[in-house]
Tab-separated table of N, CA, C and O and ligand atoms in Angstrom:
chain	number	residue	atom	x	y	z
A	265	MET	N	131.032	116.710	99.046
A	265	MET	CA	131.107	115.563	99.969
A	265	MET	C	130.514	115.910	101.323
A	265	MET	O	129.982	115.071	102.018
A	266	ILE	N	130.652	117.182	101.733
A	266	ILE	CA	130.097	117.593	103.019
A	266	ILE	C	128.576	117.476	103.000
A	266	ILE	O	127.960	116.962	103.938
A	267	ASP	N	127.993	117.926	101.908
A	267	ASP	CA	126.543	117.844	101.779
A	267	ASP	C	126.081	116.385	101.821
A	267	ASP	O	125.063	116.054	102.416
A	268	LEU	N	126.833	115.516	101.176
A	268	LEU	CA	126.462	114.100	101.153
A	268	LEU	C	126.505	113.508	102.560
A	268	LEU	O	125.626	112.755	102.959
A	269	SER	N	127.521	113.852	103.352
A	269	SER	CA	127.626	113.284	104.704
A	269	SER	C	126.502	113.808	105.598
A	269	SER	O	125.932	113.059	106.393
A	270	ILE	N	126.149	115.072	105.441
A	270	ILE	CA	125.021	115.612	106.216
A	270	ILE	C	123.736	114.884	105.842
A	270	ILE	O	122.928	114.517	106.704
A	271	TYR	N	123.578	114.639	104.554
A	271	TYR	CA	122.380	113.942	104.085
A	271	TYR	C	122.294	112.533	104.683
A	271	TYR	O	121.265	112.134	105.216
A	272	THR	N	123.404	111.802	104.616
A	272	THR	CA	123.374	110.416	105.098
A	272	THR	C	123.222	110.348	106.605
A	272	THR	O	122.600	109.432	107.128
A	273	VAL	N	123.777	111.327	107.333
A	273	VAL	CA	123.733	111.273	108.798
A	273	VAL	C	122.380	111.721	109.333
A	273	VAL	O	121.822	111.106	110.244
A	274	PHE	N	121.792	112.774	108.735
A	274	PHE	CA	120.574	113.343	109.317
A	274	PHE	C	119.311	113.040	108.496
A	274	PHE	O	118.322	112.535	109.029
A	275	LEU	N	119.389	113.317	107.210
A	275	LEU	CA	118.162	113.245	106.412
A	275	LEU	C	117.751	111.809	106.106
A	275	LEU	O	116.567	111.472	106.142
A	276	LEU	N	118.720	110.959	105.838
A	276	LEU	CA	118.376	109.586	105.476
A	276	LEU	C	117.724	108.822	106.633
A	276	LEU	O	116.672	108.221	106.466
A	277	PRO	N	118.297	108.848	107.862
A	277	PRO	CA	117.595	108.180	108.978
A	277	PRO	C	116.232	108.786	109.255
A	277	PRO	O	115.271	108.070	109.560
A	278	ALA	N	116.118	110.116	109.157
A	278	ALA	CA	114.819	110.758	109.382
A	278	ALA	C	113.810	110.290	108.342
A	278	ALA	O	112.667	109.986	108.658
A	279	GLY	N	114.251	110.204	107.092
A	279	GLY	CA	113.364	109.728	106.032
A	279	GLY	C	112.966	108.282	106.252
A	279	GLY	O	111.793	107.918	106.091
A	280	LEU	N	113.905	107.456	106.672
A	280	LEU	CA	113.583	106.048	106.937
A	280	LEU	C	112.602	105.926	108.100
A	280	LEU	O	111.685	105.112	108.065
A	281	ASN	N	112.800	106.750	109.137
A	281	ASN	CA	111.863	106.723	110.261
A	281	ASN	C	110.456	107.084	109.807
A	281	ASN	O	109.475	106.445	110.215
A	282	LEU	N	110.362	108.102	108.961
A	282	LEU	CA	109.040	108.492	108.461
A	282	LEU	C	108.403	107.362	107.666
A	282	LEU	O	107.217	107.084	107.802
A	283	VAL	N	109.212	106.687	106.844
A	283	VAL	CA	108.679	105.573	106.049
A	283	VAL	C	108.211	104.446	106.971
A	283	VAL	O	107.135	103.873	106.783
A	284	VAL	N	109.024	104.139	107.993
A	284	VAL	CA	108.657	103.066	108.930
A	284	VAL	C	107.366	103.420	109.663
A	284	VAL	O	106.458	102.594	109.809
A	285	ILE	N	107.277	104.674	110.135
A	285	ILE	CA	106.069	105.103	110.844
A	285	ILE	C	104.850	105.022	109.924
A	285	ILE	O	103.778	104.557	110.313
A	286	LEU	N	105.041	105.442	108.681
A	286	LEU	CA	103.936	105.406	107.718
A	286	LEU	C	103.484	103.967	107.472
A	286	LEU	O	102.287	103.661	107.466
A	287	LEU	N	104.464	103.061	107.305
A	287	LEU	CA	104.122	101.659	107.067
A	287	LEU	C	103.421	101.051	108.282
A	287	LEU	O	102.438	100.312	108.144
A	288	LEU	N	103.912	101.364	109.489
A	288	LEU	CA	103.275	100.853	110.704
A	288	LEU	C	101.845	101.386	110.830
A	288	LEU	O	100.925	100.649	111.182
A	289	TRP	N	101.688	102.667	110.512
A	289	TRP	CA	100.354	103.277	110.600
A	289	TRP	C	99.398	102.594	109.629
A	289	TRP	O	98.269	102.264	109.969
A	290	LEU	N	99.887	102.364	108.406
A	290	LEU	CA	99.042	101.699	107.412
A	290	LEU	C	98.699	100.280	107.870
A	290	LEU	O	97.567	99.825	107.742
A	291	TYR	N	99.710	99.586	108.443
A	291	TYR	CA	99.501	98.211	108.879
A	291	TYR	C	98.447	98.148	109.983
A	291	TYR	O	97.502	97.366	109.920
A	292	TYR	N	98.573	99.034	110.992
A	292	TYR	CA	97.639	98.981	112.113
A	292	TYR	C	96.257	99.480	111.717
A	292	TYR	O	95.243	98.971	112.200
A	293	SER	N	96.197	100.469	110.839
A	293	SER	CA	94.882	100.962	110.407
A	293	SER	C	94.156	99.888	109.607
A	293	SER	O	92.960	99.682	109.762
A	294	ASN	N	94.892	99.167	108.765
A	294	ASN	CA	94.266	98.078	108.012
A	294	ASN	C	93.829	96.954	108.941
A	294	ASN	O	92.774	96.356	108.773
A	295	ARG	N	94.670	96.667	109.962
A	295	ARG	CA	94.356	95.557	110.863
A	295	ARG	C	93.116	95.876	111.706
A	295	ARG	O	92.260	95.033	111.893
A	296	THR	N	93.010	97.099	112.213
A	296	THR	CA	91.849	97.453	113.021
A	296	THR	C	90.590	97.481	112.163
A	296	THR	O	89.531	97.086	112.619
A	297	GLU	N	90.700	97.913	110.910
A	297	GLU	CA	89.539	97.877	110.024
A	297	GLU	C	89.075	96.439	109.827
A	297	GLU	O	87.901	96.143	109.861
A	298	GLY	N	90.041	95.542	109.630
A	298	GLY	CA	89.691	94.146	109.430
A	298	GLY	C	89.031	93.543	110.662
A	298	GLY	O	88.162	92.696	110.544
A	299	LEU	N	89.441	94.005	111.867
A	299	LEU	CA	88.845	93.482	113.086
A	299	LEU	C	87.453	94.067	113.312
A	299	LEU	O	86.601	93.404	113.872
A	300	GLU	N	87.244	95.295	112.906
A	300	GLU	CA	85.968	95.933	113.199
A	300	GLU	C	84.839	95.398	112.330
A	300	GLU	O	83.703	95.387	112.742
A	301	LYS	N	85.146	94.948	111.140
A	301	LYS	CA	84.079	94.528	110.238
A	301	LYS	C	83.246	93.372	110.784
A	301	LYS	O	82.034	93.461	110.764
A	302	PRO	N	83.859	92.279	111.276
A	302	PRO	CA	83.026	91.181	111.792
A	302	PRO	C	82.312	91.551	113.088
A	302	PRO	O	81.361	90.894	113.468
A	303	VAL	N	82.776	92.581	113.793
A	303	VAL	CA	82.191	92.973	115.066
A	303	VAL	C	81.160	94.089	114.851
A	303	VAL	O	80.823	94.818	115.756
A	304	ALA	N	80.675	94.213	113.629
A	304	ALA	CA	79.672	95.232	113.335
A	304	ALA	C	78.414	94.979	114.165
A	304	ALA	O	78.129	93.850	114.565
A	305	GLU	N	77.670	96.045	114.402
A	305	GLU	CA	76.447	95.924	115.184
A	305	GLU	C	75.490	94.936	114.519
A	305	GLU	O	75.277	94.970	113.321
A	306	GLY	N	74.924	94.083	115.338
A	306	GLY	CA	73.982	93.118	114.794
A	306	GLY	C	74.137	91.769	115.447
A	306	GLY	O	75.087	91.522	116.185
A	307	ARG	N	73.179	90.898	115.170
A	307	ARG	CA	73.211	89.563	115.734
A	307	ARG	C	73.731	88.576	114.702
A	307	ARG	O	73.488	88.727	113.508
A	308	LEU	N	74.419	87.576	115.209
A	308	LEU	CA	74.992	86.562	114.339
A	308	LEU	C	74.010	85.396	114.211
A	308	LEU	O	73.441	84.937	115.201
A	309	TYR	N	73.817	84.946	113.007
A	309	TYR	CA	72.901	83.839	112.750
A	309	TYR	C	73.620	82.742	111.997
A	309	TYR	O	74.488	83.008	111.172
A	310	ARG	N	73.247	81.499	112.287
A	310	ARG	CA	73.687	80.389	111.457
A	310	ARG	C	72.448	79.613	111.030
A	310	ARG	O	71.656	79.185	111.872
A	311	CYS	N	72.303	79.445	109.749
A	311	CYS	CA	71.113	78.788	109.225
A	311	CYS	C	71.081	77.329	109.655
A	311	CYS	O	72.071	76.611	109.507
A	312	SER	N	69.936	76.903	110.207
A	312	SER	CA	69.816	75.510	110.635
A	312	SER	C	69.605	74.575	109.445
A	312	SER	O	69.758	73.367	109.581
A	313	GLN	N	69.254	75.134	108.304
A	313	GLN	CA	69.004	74.306	107.128
A	313	GLN	C	70.264	74.099	106.292
A	313	GLN	O	70.620	72.983	105.950
A	314	CYS	N	70.953	75.209	105.953
A	314	CYS	CA	72.094	75.105	105.030
A	314	CYS	C	73.427	75.471	105.680
A	314	CYS	O	74.468	75.332	105.053
A	315	GLY	N	73.408	75.953	106.957
A	315	GLY	CA	74.649	76.252	107.646
A	315	GLY	C	75.251	77.598	107.291
A	315	GLY	O	76.339	77.935	107.747
A	316	TYR	N	74.569	78.404	106.495
A	316	TYR	CA	75.073	79.710	106.097
A	316	TYR	C	75.112	80.648	107.307
A	316	TYR	O	74.143	80.724	108.067
A	317	VAL	N	76.244	81.348	107.518
A	317	VAL	CA	76.398	82.257	108.654
A	317	VAL	C	76.274	83.684	108.156
A	317	VAL	O	76.926	84.072	107.184
A	318	TYR	N	75.444	84.485	108.830
A	318	TYR	CA	75.237	85.860	108.400
A	318	TYR	C	74.917	86.730	109.599
A	318	TYR	O	74.573	86.238	110.670
A	319	ILE	N	75.035	88.053	109.411
A	319	ILE	CA	74.760	89.019	110.480
A	319	ILE	C	73.547	89.846	110.091
A	319	ILE	O	73.495	90.395	108.992
A	320	GLU	N	72.583	89.896	110.993
A	320	GLU	CA	71.395	90.709	110.785
A	320	GLU	C	71.479	91.919	111.697
A	320	GLU	O	71.622	91.782	112.900
A	321	THR	N	71.403	93.115	111.141
A	321	THR	CA	71.652	94.331	111.915
A	321	THR	C	70.381	94.966	112.451
A	321	THR	O	70.440	95.991	113.106
A	322	PHE	N	69.222	94.385	112.210
A	322	PHE	CA	67.985	95.028	112.625
A	322	PHE	C	67.591	94.670	114.049
A	322	PHE	O	66.633	95.218	114.579
A	323	GLY	N	68.303	93.743	114.698
A	323	GLY	CA	68.044	93.407	116.077
A	323	GLY	C	66.774	92.614	116.295
A	323	GLY	O	66.231	92.604	117.389
A	324	ARG	N	66.263	91.961	115.259
A	324	ARG	CA	65.071	91.132	115.431
A	324	ARG	C	65.447	89.813	116.105
A	324	ARG	O	66.589	89.372	115.991
A	325	PRO	N	64.495	89.165	116.808
A	325	PRO	CA	64.816	87.906	117.489
A	325	PRO	C	65.119	86.775	116.510
A	325	PRO	O	65.784	85.819	116.883
A	326	GLY	N	64.634	86.875	115.310
A	326	GLY	CA	64.910	85.840	114.327
A	326	GLY	C	64.836	86.433	112.949
A	326	GLY	O	64.266	87.496	112.741
A	327	THR	N	65.452	85.770	111.975
A	327	THR	CA	65.409	86.297	110.614
A	327	THR	C	65.559	85.161	109.617
A	327	THR	O	65.872	84.032	109.988
A	328	GLU	N	65.346	85.487	108.364
A	328	GLU	CA	65.391	84.471	107.328
A	328	GLU	C	66.767	84.393	106.682
A	328	GLU	O	67.421	85.409	106.484
A	329	CYS	N	67.173	83.185	106.366
A	329	CYS	CA	68.465	82.958	105.714
A	329	CYS	C	68.458	83.597	104.332
A	329	CYS	O	67.549	83.359	103.549
A	330	PRO	N	69.485	84.422	104.017
A	330	PRO	CA	69.529	85.032	102.683
A	330	PRO	C	69.835	84.027	101.586
A	330	PRO	O	69.638	84.327	100.415
A	331	ARG	N	70.296	82.838	101.953
A	331	ARG	CA	70.631	81.847	100.937
A	331	ARG	C	69.425	80.944	100.611
A	331	ARG	O	69.088	80.757	99.455
A	332	CYS	N	68.790	80.405	101.662
A	332	CYS	CA	67.743	79.425	101.390
A	332	CYS	C	66.380	79.856	101.927
A	332	CYS	O	65.388	79.210	101.639
A	333	GLY	N	66.310	80.957	102.725
A	333	GLY	CA	65.035	81.477	103.168
A	333	GLY	C	64.487	80.820	104.419
A	333	GLY	O	63.380	81.148	104.855
A	334	ALA	N	65.223	79.905	105.061
A	334	ALA	CA	64.759	79.265	106.289
A	334	ALA	C	64.803	80.255	107.450
A	334	ALA	O	65.669	81.141	107.474
A	335	TYR	N	63.909	80.105	108.408
A	335	TYR	CA	63.843	81.014	109.550
A	335	TYR	C	64.789	80.528	110.629
A	335	TYR	O	64.782	79.341	110.982
A	336	ASN	N	65.614	81.448	111.199
A	336	ASN	CA	66.622	81.078	112.177
A	336	ASN	C	66.576	81.999	113.393
A	336	ASN	O	66.254	83.165	113.271
A	337	ASP	N	66.939	81.439	114.547
A	337	ASP	CA	67.134	82.232	115.744
A	337	ASP	C	68.600	82.631	115.859
A	337	ASP	O	69.477	81.964	115.342
A	338	ALA	N	68.856	83.734	116.574
A	338	ALA	CA	70.226	84.225	116.713
A	338	ALA	C	71.063	83.287	117.558
A	338	ALA	O	70.569	82.670	118.496
A	339	ILE	N	72.349	83.215	117.232
A	339	ILE	CA	73.309	82.470	118.037
A	339	ILE	C	73.744	83.348	119.192
A	339	ILE	O	73.963	84.528	119.034
A	340	LYS	N	73.886	82.749	120.372
A	340	LYS	CA	74.439	83.509	121.495
A	340	LYS	C	75.921	83.754	121.247
A	340	LYS	O	76.646	82.825	120.904
A	341	ARG	N	76.377	85.006	121.446
A	341	ARG	CA	77.780	85.315	121.261
A	341	ARG	C	78.532	85.240	122.571
A	341	ARG	O	78.146	85.856	123.509
B	634	ZN	ZN1	69.952	78.719	104.831
């Protein structure tokens, strides 16, 4: 019984804290990854023909829509 009380008083809260920290770390790492993806380097384009939105990473002043091939200028961010 002594061992059980030591376990519940010290080890169990410590284990729960580790689990909580691990879950928080996973949550924030996933959230920051999700935020970084749309903010990837490149210009944002919206096709004037079909409305398709895409990111071109080559930094050209204009590019062709990957869906319909129309030429588009970058949107100001
Ligand atoms: Zn298009």
